PDB file of C-alpha atoms in Angstrom:
ATOM      1  CA  MET V 268      82.816 124.939 331.370  1.00 79.00           C
ATOM      2  CA  ALA V 269      84.243 122.060 330.214  1.00 82.00           C
ATOM      3  CA  ALA V 270      87.759 123.334 330.788  1.00 86.00           C
ATOM      4  CA  LEU V 271      86.748 123.915 334.492  1.00 89.00           C
ATOM      5  CA  PHE V 272      85.379 120.088 334.666  1.00 91.00           C
ATOM      6  CA  GLY V 273      88.040 118.808 333.562  1.00 91.00           C
ATOM      7  CA  SER V 274      90.164 120.920 335.624  1.00 92.00           C
ATOM      8  CA  ARG V 275      88.111 119.786 338.384  1.00 93.00           C
ATOM      9  CA  VAL V 276      88.362 115.864 337.369  1.00 94.00           C
ATOM     10  CA  ARG V 277      92.601 115.903 337.921  1.00 94.00           C
ATOM     11  CA  LYS V 278      92.138 117.609 341.308  1.00 94.00           C
ATOM     12  CA  LEU V 279      90.358 114.606 342.433  1.00 95.00           C
ATOM     13  CA  ARG V 280      92.141 112.443 340.889  1.00 94.00           C
ATOM     14  CA  THR V 281      95.400 113.282 342.009  1.00 94.00           C
ATOM     15  CA  ALA V 282      93.335 113.910 345.616  1.00 94.00           C
ATOM     16  CA  ALA V 283      92.435 109.855 345.846  1.00 93.00           C
ATOM     17  CA  GLY V 284      95.875 108.428 344.010  1.00 94.00           C
ATOM     18  CA  LEU V 285      94.808 107.404 341.337  1.00 94.00           C
ATOM     19  CA  THR V 286      95.789 107.481 337.704  1.00 94.00           C
ATOM     20  CA  GLN V 287      94.135 108.052 334.717  1.00 93.00           C
ATOM     21  CA  VAL V 288      94.488 103.750 333.972  1.00 94.00           C
ATOM     22  CA  GLU V 289      93.197 102.833 337.027  1.00 94.00           C
ATOM     23  CA  LEU V 290      89.507 105.750 337.016  1.00 94.00           C
ATOM     24  CA  GLY V 291      88.976 104.590 333.315  1.00 93.00           C
ATOM     25  CA  ASP V 292      88.889 101.215 335.232  1.00 94.00           C
ATOM     26  CA  MET V 293      86.523 102.454 338.007  1.00 94.00           C
ATOM     27  CA  THR V 294      83.791 104.453 335.674  1.00 93.00           C
ATOM     28  CA  HIS V 295      84.457 101.121 332.667  1.00 92.00           C
ATOM     29  CA  VAL V 296      85.669 103.523 330.013  1.00 89.00           C
ATOM     30  CA  VAL V 297      89.233 103.767 328.508  1.00 90.00           C
ATOM     31  CA  SER V 298      91.959 105.819 329.691  1.00 89.00           C
ATOM     32  CA  THR V 299      92.129 107.880 326.775  1.00 87.00           C
ATOM     33  CA  ARG V 300      88.620 109.201 327.682  1.00 88.00           C
ATOM     34  CA  ILE V 301      89.975 110.297 330.441  1.00 92.00           C
ATOM     35  CA  THR V 302      92.334 111.796 328.732  1.00 89.00           C
ATOM     36  CA  GLN V 303      90.423 113.691 327.180  1.00 85.00           C
ATOM     37  CA  ILE V 304      87.862 115.168 330.103  1.00 89.00           C
ATOM     38  CA  GLU V 305      90.941 116.010 331.776  1.00 89.00           C
ATOM     39  CA  ARG V 306      91.756 118.156 328.493  1.00 86.00           C
ATOM     40  CA  ALA V 307      88.501 119.184 327.237  1.00 80.00           C
ATOM     41  CA  SER V 308      90.300 118.400 324.105  1.00 71.00           C
ATOM     42  CA  GLY V 309      87.248 114.948 323.273  1.00 63.00           C
ATOM     43  CA  ALA V 310      83.265 115.377 323.299  1.00 66.00           C
ATOM     44  CA  LYS V 311      82.352 116.322 326.523  1.00 73.00           C
ATOM     45  CA  PRO V 312      81.386 113.846 329.211  1.00 82.00           C
ATOM     46  CA  THR V 313      77.048 112.193 328.924  1.00 80.00           C
ATOM     47  CA  ARG V 314      75.239 112.380 332.643  1.00 82.00           C
ATOM     48  CA  GLU V 315      75.945 108.866 333.145  1.00 86.00           C
ATOM     49  CA  LEU V 316      80.249 109.239 332.982  1.00 90.00           C
ATOM     50  CA  THR V 317      79.504 112.663 335.093  1.00 91.00           C
ATOM     51  CA  GLN V 318      77.815 110.007 337.677  1.00 92.00           C
ATOM     52  CA  ALA V 319      80.432 107.404 337.528  1.00 93.00           C
ATOM     53  CA  LEU V 320      83.224 109.624 337.770  1.00 95.00           C
ATOM     54  CA  ASP V 321      81.085 111.759 340.711  1.00 94.00           C
ATOM     55  CA  THR V 322      81.400 108.505 343.076  1.00 94.00           C
ATOM     56  CA  ALA V 323      84.035 106.713 341.661  1.00 94.00           C
ATOM     57  CA  LEU V 324      85.755 110.514 342.597  1.00 95.00           C
ATOM     58  CA  VAL V 325      83.524 111.196 346.115  1.00 93.00           C
ATOM     59  CA  ALA V 326      82.955 114.082 344.462  1.00 92.00           C
ATOM     60  CA  ASP V 327      79.681 114.497 346.395  1.00 92.00           C
ATOM     61  CA  ASN V 328      77.439 116.726 343.682  1.00 91.00           C
ATOM     62  CA  LEU V 329      80.669 118.146 341.998  1.00 92.00           C
ATOM     63  CA  LEU V 330      80.438 117.131 338.735  1.00 93.00           C
ATOM     64  CA  ILE V 331      76.823 115.971 338.725  1.00 90.00           C
ATOM     65  CA  ASP V 332      76.477 120.487 339.148  1.00 89.00           C
ATOM     66  CA  LEU V 333      79.007 121.028 336.670  1.00 89.00           C
ATOM     67  CA  TRP V 334      77.665 119.080 334.222  1.00 86.00           C
ATOM     68  CA  PRO V 335      74.408 120.892 332.777  1.00 78.00           C
ATOM     69  CA  TYR V 336      76.663 123.934 332.176  1.00 77.00           C
ATOM     70  CA  VAL V 337      79.487 121.975 330.573  1.00 77.00           C
ATOM     71  CA  TYR V 338      76.263 120.522 328.552  1.00 64.00           C
ATOM     72  CA  ARG V 339      75.043 123.658 327.249  1.00 60.00           C
ATOM     73  CA  GLU V 340      78.047 124.222 325.089  1.00 51.00           C
ATOM     74  CA  THR V 341      76.939 121.446 323.114  1.00 50.00           C
ATOM     75  CA  PHE V 342      74.997 124.045 321.204  1.00 51.00           C
ATOM     76  CA  PRO V 343      75.927 127.005 319.289  1.00 54.00           C
ATOM     77  CA  ASP V 344      76.396 130.209 320.949  1.00 54.00           C
ATOM     78  CA  TRP V 345      73.584 131.815 319.125  1.00 54.00           C
ATOM     79  CA  SER V 346      71.565 129.418 320.464  1.00 66.00           C
ATOM     80  CA  ARG V 347      72.552 129.510 324.052  1.00 68.00           C
ATOM     81  CA  ALA V 348      70.658 132.788 324.943  1.00 72.00           C
ATOM     82  CA  PHE V 349      66.403 131.207 323.518  1.00 78.00           C
ATOM     83  CA  MET V 350      67.102 128.302 325.450  1.00 78.00           C
ATOM     84  CA  GLY V 351      67.365 130.415 328.575  1.00 80.00           C
ATOM     85  CA  HIS V 352      64.515 132.089 327.458  1.00 85.00           C
ATOM     86  CA  ALA V 353      62.525 129.522 326.710  1.00 86.00           C
ATOM     87  CA  ALA V 354      63.097 127.364 330.127  1.00 85.00           C
ATOM     88  CA  ARG V 355      61.408 129.815 331.910  1.00 88.00           C
ATOM     89  CA  ALA V 356      58.843 131.714 329.002  1.00 93.00           C
ATOM     90  CA  ALA V 357      55.344 131.228 329.354  1.00 94.00           C
ATOM     91  CA  SER V 358      53.556 130.925 326.164  1.00 96.00           C
ATOM     92  CA  ILE V 359      55.740 129.486 322.790  1.00 96.00           C
ATOM     93  CA  ARG V 360      54.207 131.031 319.145  1.00 97.00           C
ATOM     94  CA  GLU V 361      56.524 128.828 316.750  1.00 96.00           C
ATOM     95  CA  TYR V 362      56.677 128.780 312.632  1.00 96.00           C
ATOM     96  CA  ALA V 363      58.098 125.620 311.596  1.00 94.00           C
ATOM     97  CA  SER V 364      59.636 125.778 307.754  1.00 92.00           C
ATOM     98  CA  HIS V 365      61.430 122.330 307.451  1.00 91.00           C
ATOM     99  CA  ALA V 366      61.552 120.132 310.730  1.00 93.00           C
ATOM    100  CA  VAL V 367      59.319 119.198 314.116  1.00 96.00           C
ATOM    101  CA  PRO V 368      59.293 121.649 316.601  1.00 93.00           C
ATOM    102  CA  GLY V 369      62.270 120.179 319.241  1.00 92.00           C
ATOM    103  CA  LEU V 370      59.342 120.235 322.108  1.00 93.00           C
ATOM    104  CA  LEU V 371      57.248 118.000 320.326  1.00 96.00           C
ATOM    105  CA  GLN V 372      59.907 115.680 318.077  1.00 96.00           C
ATOM    106  CA  THR V 373      60.015 111.453 319.441  1.00 96.00           C
ATOM    107  CA  ARG V 374      63.152 110.895 320.070  1.00 95.00           C
ATOM    108  CA  GLU V 375      63.834 108.634 317.001  1.00 96.00           C
ATOM    109  CA  TYR V 376      62.915 112.016 314.746  1.00 97.00           C
ATOM    110  CA  ALA V 377      65.410 113.661 316.050  1.00 94.00           C
ATOM    111  CA  ARG V 378      68.049 111.796 315.931  1.00 93.00           C
ATOM    112  CA  ALA V 379      67.663 111.328 312.386  1.00 93.00           C
ATOM    113  CA  LEU V 380      67.656 115.325 312.647  1.00 90.00           C
ATOM    114  CA  LEU V 381      70.185 115.758 314.200  1.00 89.00           C
ATOM    115  CA  SER V 382      72.417 113.227 313.527  1.00 87.00           C
ATOM    116  CA  VAL V 383      72.687 115.798 310.064  1.00 81.00           C
ATOM    117  CA  GLY V 384      74.619 118.872 309.723  1.00 69.00           C
ATOM    118  CA  ARG V 385      77.697 120.484 309.723  1.00 61.00           C
ATOM    119  CA  SER V 386      78.841 120.911 314.050  1.00 63.00           C
ATOM    120  CA  LEU V 387      78.102 117.441 315.257  1.00 68.00           C
ATOM    121  CA  LYS V 388      81.303 115.493 315.874  1.00 68.00           C
ATOM    122  CA  SER V 389      80.701 111.904 317.235  1.00 76.00           C
ATOM    123  CA  GLU V 390      78.140 110.025 317.713  1.00 80.00           C
ATOM    124  CA  GLU V 391      78.961 110.669 321.465  1.00 78.00           C
ATOM    125  CA  HIS V 392      77.680 114.491 321.177  1.00 77.00           C
ATOM    126  CA  LEU V 393      74.473 114.204 318.888  1.00 85.00           C
ATOM    127  CA  GLU V 394      74.074 111.626 321.893  1.00 85.00           C
ATOM    128  CA  GLU V 395      74.208 114.208 324.518  1.00 82.00           C
ATOM    129  CA  ARG V 396      71.717 117.166 321.651  1.00 83.00           C
ATOM    130  CA  ILE V 397      69.737 114.250 321.834  1.00 89.00           C
ATOM    131  CA  THR V 398      69.010 113.195 325.584  1.00 87.00           C
ATOM    132  CA  ALA V 399      69.388 117.889 325.680  1.00 84.00           C
ATOM    133  CA  ARG V 400      66.136 118.348 323.721  1.00 87.00           C
ATOM    134  CA  MET V 401      64.620 114.807 325.265  1.00 90.00           C
ATOM    135  CA  GLU V 402      64.694 117.379 328.674  1.00 86.00           C
ATOM    136  CA  ARG V 403      63.770 120.208 327.559  1.00 87.00           C
ATOM    137  CA  GLN V 404      59.907 118.440 326.407  1.00 90.00           C
ATOM    138  CA  GLU V 405      59.997 117.768 329.695  1.00 87.00           C
ATOM    139  CA  ARG V 406      58.467 121.834 330.036  1.00 86.00           C
ATOM    140  CA  LEU V 407      55.521 120.696 328.610  1.00 89.00           C
ATOM    141  CA  THR V 408      54.082 118.539 331.612  1.00 85.00           C
ATOM    142  CA  GLY V 409      55.692 120.179 334.455  1.00 74.00           C
ATOM    143  CA  PRO V 410      53.651 121.958 337.283  1.00 77.00           C
ATOM    144  CA  ASP V 411      55.144 126.125 334.925  1.00 83.00           C
ATOM    145  CA  THR V 412      53.702 124.723 331.692  1.00 91.00           C
ATOM    146  CA  PRO V 413      53.784 126.914 328.657  1.00 94.00           C
ATOM    147  CA  GLU V 414      50.779 127.727 326.069  1.00 95.00           C
ATOM    148  CA  LEU V 415      52.294 126.610 323.074  1.00 96.00           C
ATOM    149  CA  TRP V 416      50.911 127.660 319.776  1.00 96.00           C
ATOM    150  CA  ALA V 417      52.468 125.384 316.419  1.00 97.00           C
ATOM    151  CA  VAL V 418      52.429 126.078 312.903  1.00 97.00           C
ATOM    152  CA  LEU V 419      54.118 123.893 310.666  1.00 96.00           C
ATOM    153  CA  ASP V 420      54.399 124.282 307.025  1.00 95.00           C
ATOM    154  CA  GLU V 421      52.889 121.313 304.909  1.00 95.00           C
ATOM    155  CA  ALA V 422      56.613 120.713 303.584  1.00 94.00           C
ATOM    156  CA  VAL V 423      56.893 119.126 307.914  1.00 95.00           C
ATOM    157  CA  LEU V 424      54.649 116.834 307.296  1.00 95.00           C
ATOM    158  CA  ARG V 425      56.021 115.442 303.908  1.00 94.00           C
ATOM    159  CA  ARG V 426      59.508 115.222 304.679  1.00 91.00           C
ATOM    160  CA  PRO V 427      59.699 111.434 305.413  1.00 91.00           C
ATOM    161  CA  VAL V 428      62.331 112.204 308.170  1.00 93.00           C
ATOM    162  CA  GLY V 429      63.844 109.199 309.501  1.00 93.00           C
ATOM    163  CA  GLY V 430      61.493 107.088 306.936  1.00 92.00           C
ATOM    164  CA  PRO V 431      58.104 105.631 306.647  1.00 92.00           C
ATOM    165  CA  ALA V 432      58.369 104.382 310.255  1.00 93.00           C
ATOM    166  CA  VAL V 433      59.438 107.139 311.632  1.00 95.00           C
ATOM    167  CA  MET V 434      58.071 109.675 309.778  1.00 95.00           C
ATOM    168  CA  ARG V 435      54.274 107.925 310.806  1.00 95.00           C
ATOM    169  CA  ALA V 436      55.338 108.072 314.928  1.00 95.00           C
ATOM    170  CA  GLN V 437      55.612 111.538 314.305  1.00 96.00           C
ATOM    171  CA  LEU V 438      52.703 112.658 312.971  1.00 96.00           C
ATOM    172  CA  ASN V 439      50.915 110.231 315.845  1.00 96.00           C
ATOM    173  CA  ARG V 440      52.583 112.473 318.236  1.00 96.00           C
ATOM    174  CA  LEU V 441      51.556 115.468 316.646  1.00 96.00           C
ATOM    175  CA  LEU V 442      47.689 114.043 317.533  1.00 96.00           C
ATOM    176  CA  GLU V 443      48.949 113.132 320.472  1.00 94.00           C
ATOM    177  CA  THR V 444      50.251 116.473 321.551  1.00 93.00           C
ATOM    178  CA  ALA V 445      48.051 118.566 320.307  1.00 89.00           C
ATOM    179  CA  ASP V 446      44.973 117.091 321.854  1.00 88.00           C
ATOM    180  CA  GLU V 447      45.913 118.537 325.178  1.00 92.00           C
ATOM    181  CA  PRO V 448      44.757 121.938 326.179  1.00 92.00           C
ATOM    182  CA  HIS V 449      47.885 123.979 326.274  1.00 94.00           C
ATOM    183  CA  ILE V 450      48.783 122.637 323.090  1.00 95.00           C
ATOM    184  CA  THR V 451      47.791 123.760 319.792  1.00 95.00           C
ATOM    185  CA  VAL V 452      49.077 122.659 316.464  1.00 96.00           C
ATOM    186  CA  GLN V 453      48.143 124.574 312.878  1.00 96.00           C
ATOM    187  CA  VAL V 454      49.087 123.143 308.916  1.00 96.00           C
ATOM    188  CA  LEU V 455      49.684 126.116 306.362  1.00 95.00           C
ATOM    189  CA  PRO V 456      49.562 124.640 303.602  1.00 94.00           C
ATOM    190  CA  PHE V 457      51.312 124.456 300.517  1.00 91.00           C
ATOM    191  CA  ASP V 458      48.606 126.438 298.596  1.00 87.00           C
ATOM    192  CA  GLN V 459      49.137 129.573 300.991  1.00 85.00           C
ATOM    193  CA  GLY V 460      52.051 130.939 298.713  1.00 86.00           C
ATOM    194  CA  GLU V 461      55.622 132.691 299.713  1.00 87.00           C
ATOM    195  CA  HIS V 462      54.972 134.419 303.404  1.00 87.00           C
ATOM    196  CA  ASP V 463      57.484 136.720 304.914  1.00 85.00           C
ATOM    197  CA  VAL V 464      59.208 133.438 306.490  1.00 86.00           C
ATOM    198  CA  MET V 465      60.085 131.266 304.340  1.00 82.00           C
ATOM    199  CA  GLY V 466      64.078 130.491 304.499  1.00 74.00           C
ATOM    200  CA  GLY V 467      63.625 129.518 308.157  1.00 83.00           C
ATOM    201  CA  SER V 468      62.166 129.235 311.332  1.00 90.00           C
ATOM    202  CA  LEU V 469      60.073 131.752 313.729  1.00 93.00           C
ATOM    203  CA  THR V 470      59.740 131.658 317.457  1.00 94.00           C
ATOM    204  CA  VAL V 471      58.792 134.433 319.591  1.00 96.00           C
ATOM    205  CA  LEU V 472      58.531 133.601 323.437  1.00 96.00           C
ATOM    206  CA  GLY V 473      56.124 135.435 326.349  1.00 95.00           C
ATOM    207  CA  LEU V 474      57.572 135.668 329.400  1.00 94.00           C
ATOM    208  CA  PRO V 475      56.278 136.223 332.797  1.00 93.00           C
ATOM    209  CA  ASP V 476      57.267 139.989 332.882  1.00 93.00           C
ATOM    210  CA  GLY V 477      55.299 140.472 330.146  1.00 93.00           C
ATOM    211  CA  THR V 478      57.790 141.301 327.716  1.00 93.00           C
ATOM    212  CA  GLU V 479      58.508 139.251 324.445  1.00 95.00           C
ATOM    213  CA  VAL V 480      60.965 137.828 322.672  1.00 92.00           C
ATOM    214  CA  ALA V 481      61.838 136.588 318.802  1.00 92.00           C
ATOM    215  CA  TYR V 482      63.894 133.928 316.989  1.00 90.00           C
ATOM    216  CA  THR V 483      64.745 133.580 313.945  1.00 87.00           C
ATOM    217  CA  GLU V 484      66.625 130.432 312.531  1.00 80.00           C
ATOM    218  CA  GLY V 485      68.684 128.672 309.751  1.00 71.00           C
ATOM    219  CA  ALA V 486      70.525 126.061 308.920  1.00 62.00           C
ATOM    220  CA  HIS V 487      73.453 127.318 310.131  1.00 60.00           C
ATOM    221  CA  TYR V 488      72.387 130.824 312.385  1.00 65.00           C
ATOM    222  CA  GLY V 489      69.820 131.742 314.365  1.00 71.00           C
ATOM    223  CA  GLN V 490      69.341 135.765 315.770  1.00 80.00           C
ATOM    224  CA  LEU V 491      67.550 136.179 319.152  1.00 82.00           C
ATOM    225  CA  ILE V 492      65.707 139.404 318.593  1.00 85.00           C
ATOM    226  CA  GLU V 493      64.755 142.207 321.888  1.00 85.00           C
ATOM    227  CA  GLU V 494      64.202 145.096 320.952  1.00 86.00           C
ATOM    228  CA  PRO V 495      60.775 145.836 321.896  1.00 89.00           C
ATOM    229  CA  GLU V 496      59.389 146.938 318.514  1.00 89.00           C
ATOM    230  CA  GLU V 497      61.034 145.004 316.628  1.00 89.00           C
ATOM    231  CA  VAL V 498      59.664 142.286 318.314  1.00 92.00           C
ATOM    232  CA  ARG V 499      56.240 143.181 317.999  1.00 94.00           C
ATOM    233  CA  ARG V 500      56.589 143.078 314.749  1.00 93.00           C
ATOM    234  CA  PHE V 501      57.552 139.247 314.666  1.00 93.00           C
ATOM    235  CA  ALA V 502      54.548 139.041 316.686  1.00 95.00           C
ATOM    236  CA  VAL V 503      52.883 140.609 313.654  1.00 94.00           C
ATOM    237  CA  THR V 504      54.353 138.579 310.822  1.00 93.00           C
ATOM    238  CA  TYR V 505      53.155 135.264 313.230  1.00 95.00           C
ATOM    239  CA  ASP V 506      49.695 136.421 313.905  1.00 94.00           C
ATOM    240  CA  GLN V 507      49.144 136.851 309.654  1.00 93.00           C
ATOM    241  CA  LEU V 508      50.531 133.028 309.556  1.00 93.00           C
ATOM    242  CA  ARG V 509      48.508 131.068 312.169  1.00 92.00           C
ATOM    243  CA  ALA V 510      45.077 133.387 310.490  1.00 92.00           C
ATOM    244  CA  VAL V 511      46.120 132.354 307.350  1.00 92.00           C
ATOM    245  CA  ALA V 512      47.631 128.918 308.829  1.00 94.00           C
ATOM    246  CA  LEU V 513      44.407 125.814 308.414  1.00 95.00           C
ATOM    247  CA  PRO V 514      41.930 125.902 311.850  1.00 94.00           C
ATOM    248  CA  PRO V 515      43.263 124.006 314.117  1.00 94.00           C
ATOM    249  CA  LEU V 516      40.829 121.169 313.726  1.00 93.00           C
ATOM    250  CA  MET V 517      41.495 120.982 310.444  1.00 95.00           C
ATOM    251  CA  SER V 518      44.738 121.123 310.794  1.00 95.00           C
ATOM    252  CA  LEU V 519      44.321 117.189 312.783  1.00 95.00           C
ATOM    253  CA  ASP V 520      42.828 115.855 309.267  1.00 94.00           C
ATOM    254  CA  MET V 521      44.962 116.364 307.404  1.00 95.00           C
ATOM    255  CA  ILE V 522      47.876 115.411 309.038  1.00 96.00           C
ATOM    256  CA  ARG V 523      45.953 112.644 309.731  1.00 95.00           C
ATOM    257  CA  SER V 524      45.006 112.564 306.124  1.00 93.00           C
ATOM    258  CA  VAL V 525      49.164 112.201 305.437  1.00 94.00           C
ATOM    259  CA  MET V 526      50.230 109.445 308.279  1.00 92.00           C
ATOM    260  CA  GLU V 527      47.518 107.202 306.731  1.00 88.00           C
ATOM    261  CA  GLY V 528      48.639 108.471 302.548  1.00 84.00           C
ATOM    262  CA  ASN V 529      45.408 109.919 301.629  1.00 48.00           C
ATOM    263  CA  HIS V 530      45.504 113.582 301.937  1.00 39.00           C
ATOM    264  CA  ARG V 531      43.520 114.177 298.686  1.00 42.00           C
ATOM    265  CA  GLU V 532      40.231 113.060 301.411  1.00 41.00           C
ATOM    266  CA  ALA V 533      41.562 115.899 304.005  1.00 45.00           C
ATOM    267  CA  SER V 534      39.211 119.155 303.982  1.00 50.00           C
ATOM    268  CA  VAL V 535      40.931 122.285 303.174  1.00 54.00           C
ATOM    269  CA  PRO V 536      39.402 124.951 302.422  1.00 58.00           C
ATOM    270  CA  SER V 537      40.421 127.003 300.012  1.00 59.00           C
ATOM    271  CA  ARG V 538      43.367 129.855 299.675  1.00 60.00           C
ATOM    272  CA  SER V 539      40.462 132.955 299.114  1.00 66.00           C
ATOM    273  CA  ASP V 540      38.113 132.127 301.663  1.00 65.00           C
ATOM    274  CA  ARG V 541      41.436 131.731 304.640  1.00 61.00           C
ATOM    275  CA  ARG V 542      43.000 134.862 303.336  1.00 62.00           C
ATOM    276  CA  ARG V 543      38.885 136.556 304.615  1.00 66.00           C
ATOM    277  CA  LEU V 544      39.014 135.359 307.580  1.00 63.00           C
ATOM    278  CA  ALA V 545      42.480 135.867 308.219  1.00 58.00           C
ATOM    279  CA  GLN V 546      41.829 139.930 307.388  1.00 62.00           C
ATOM    280  CA  GLU V 547      38.831 139.677 309.642  1.00 62.00           C
ATOM    281  CA  GLN V 548      41.272 138.876 312.101  1.00 56.00           C
ATOM    282  CA  LEU V 549      43.800 140.971 311.747  1.00 56.00           C
ATOM    283  CA  GLN V 550      40.983 143.453 311.689  1.00 60.00           C
ATOM    284  CA  GLN V 551      39.490 143.075 314.832  1.00 56.00           C
ATOM    285  CA  SER V 552      42.318 142.217 316.891  1.00 49.00           C
ATOM    286  CA  GLY V 553      44.339 144.521 315.820  1.00 50.00           C
ATOM    287  CA  GLY V 554      46.869 141.783 314.470  1.00 47.00           C
ATOM    288  CA  ARG V 555      48.011 140.810 317.252  1.00 46.00           C
ATOM    289  CA  GLN V 556      46.844 138.205 319.346  1.00 44.00           C
ATOM    290  CA  LEU V 557      44.470 135.871 317.225  1.00 44.00           C
ATOM    291  CA  ARG V 558      43.685 132.608 318.263  1.00 39.00           C
ATOM    292  CA  GLY V 559      43.992 131.236 315.046  1.00 38.00           C
ATOM    293  CA  SER V 560      41.784 130.794 311.751  1.00 40.00           C
ATOM    294  CA  GLY V 561      38.097 130.137 314.628  1.00 38.00           C
ATOM    295  CA  GLY V 562      39.199 127.174 315.695  1.00 40.00           C
ATOM    296  CA  ARG V 563      39.897 125.321 318.983  1.00 39.00           C
ATOM    297  CA  ILE V 564      40.165 128.049 321.951  1.00 36.00           C
ATOM    298  CA  PRO V 565      43.172 125.827 323.869  1.00 39.00           C
ATOM    299  CA  ARG V 566      41.492 125.134 327.532  1.00 40.00           C
ATOM    300  CA  ARG V 567      42.946 127.158 330.032  1.00 38.00           C
ATOM    301  CA  ARG V 568      44.060 125.071 332.910  1.00 41.00           C
ATOM    302  CA  PRO V 569      42.062 125.792 336.052  1.00 41.00           C
ATOM    303  CA  ARG V 570      44.376 128.346 338.775  1.00 41.00           C
ATOM    304  CA  PRO V 571      44.736 126.665 341.516  1.00 43.00           C
TER     305      PRO V 571
END
C-alpha cells in the first residue's frame, strides 16, 4: 500500500508539472521526503502530510482515502488481523501481564511504551503508532461501544512506565475509565501465584455474529486463534483469571493505593478466599460467563 500511495503521488505530481522540490515547498517538507514517499523507502506519511499532499495535488481526497491502508502497515503482520476483529468486536475481554491495555492508555504512557522495541524505525514511525493507538480508543465512546473487561496483573500497576508523573496519570485514567458502565477493571495480585498466561497477554473478542476469537501476544510475537474449540479453551482460561482476581471495587482500591503510594493499606482478600470464591463461581457458571469475583456488574446501556 505504501508503494501504491507513492505511485499515486508521483503521477499526480507529474501531471501537475511540479518537481519534488516544488511539492516539498508547498507541503513544508524537504524534497528528499517527497522522494521517500514516492519510492516507499522511508517512514510512512503522517495524516497531516497526506492532507497537505492531497490539497497541493488537488487529489480530491484520493490520498486521504488511501492513507489508512498505508498506516496499517506500520504494525507487524501478526497484529493486523487482530486489529480488524477488535474494530468490530461487541465485547473485549483482556488480560494484561506487563502493560496497561492500549484501549486504556494515556498518550504519554503510550509514547513511553512504544518508544522501545525492535520494530520501531524512526520518530515519525513512533508518532504514527501513537496516533493510531489513540484513534482506536474512540471505539470506547462511539455508538457501537463494546463491553470491555480488563484484568491487569499487579505488575502493570507497579512498573513505572514513563516515570512517576506519567504513571500516576495513567493510574488515574484507569480509575476514571473503570467508572464507565461498559468498562470493568480487575487486578490480579502477585500473591495469586502462577497461572496459564504468565508469559504474555490474552484477549478474547466476542464478534457481532456471536462467534469468538482469541489472541495471545508476547514482546515480539502474536497469535490469532480462530478454531472454535481452541478459542473455547482460551475463554475458560480467561474466566479462571478474572475469577481469582480481586473484585472490581477492591481492584480500584488497589489502583488508588498504588497511585497514592500506600499499598499496604489496601484491603485485599486472602489467596485462599479468592480461590474458594473462584471455585464456587466456576461451578455455578460451568466455567463460562463469569461476572468477576462478586464485584460490581457493569450496567448495560439502555436500548434506544
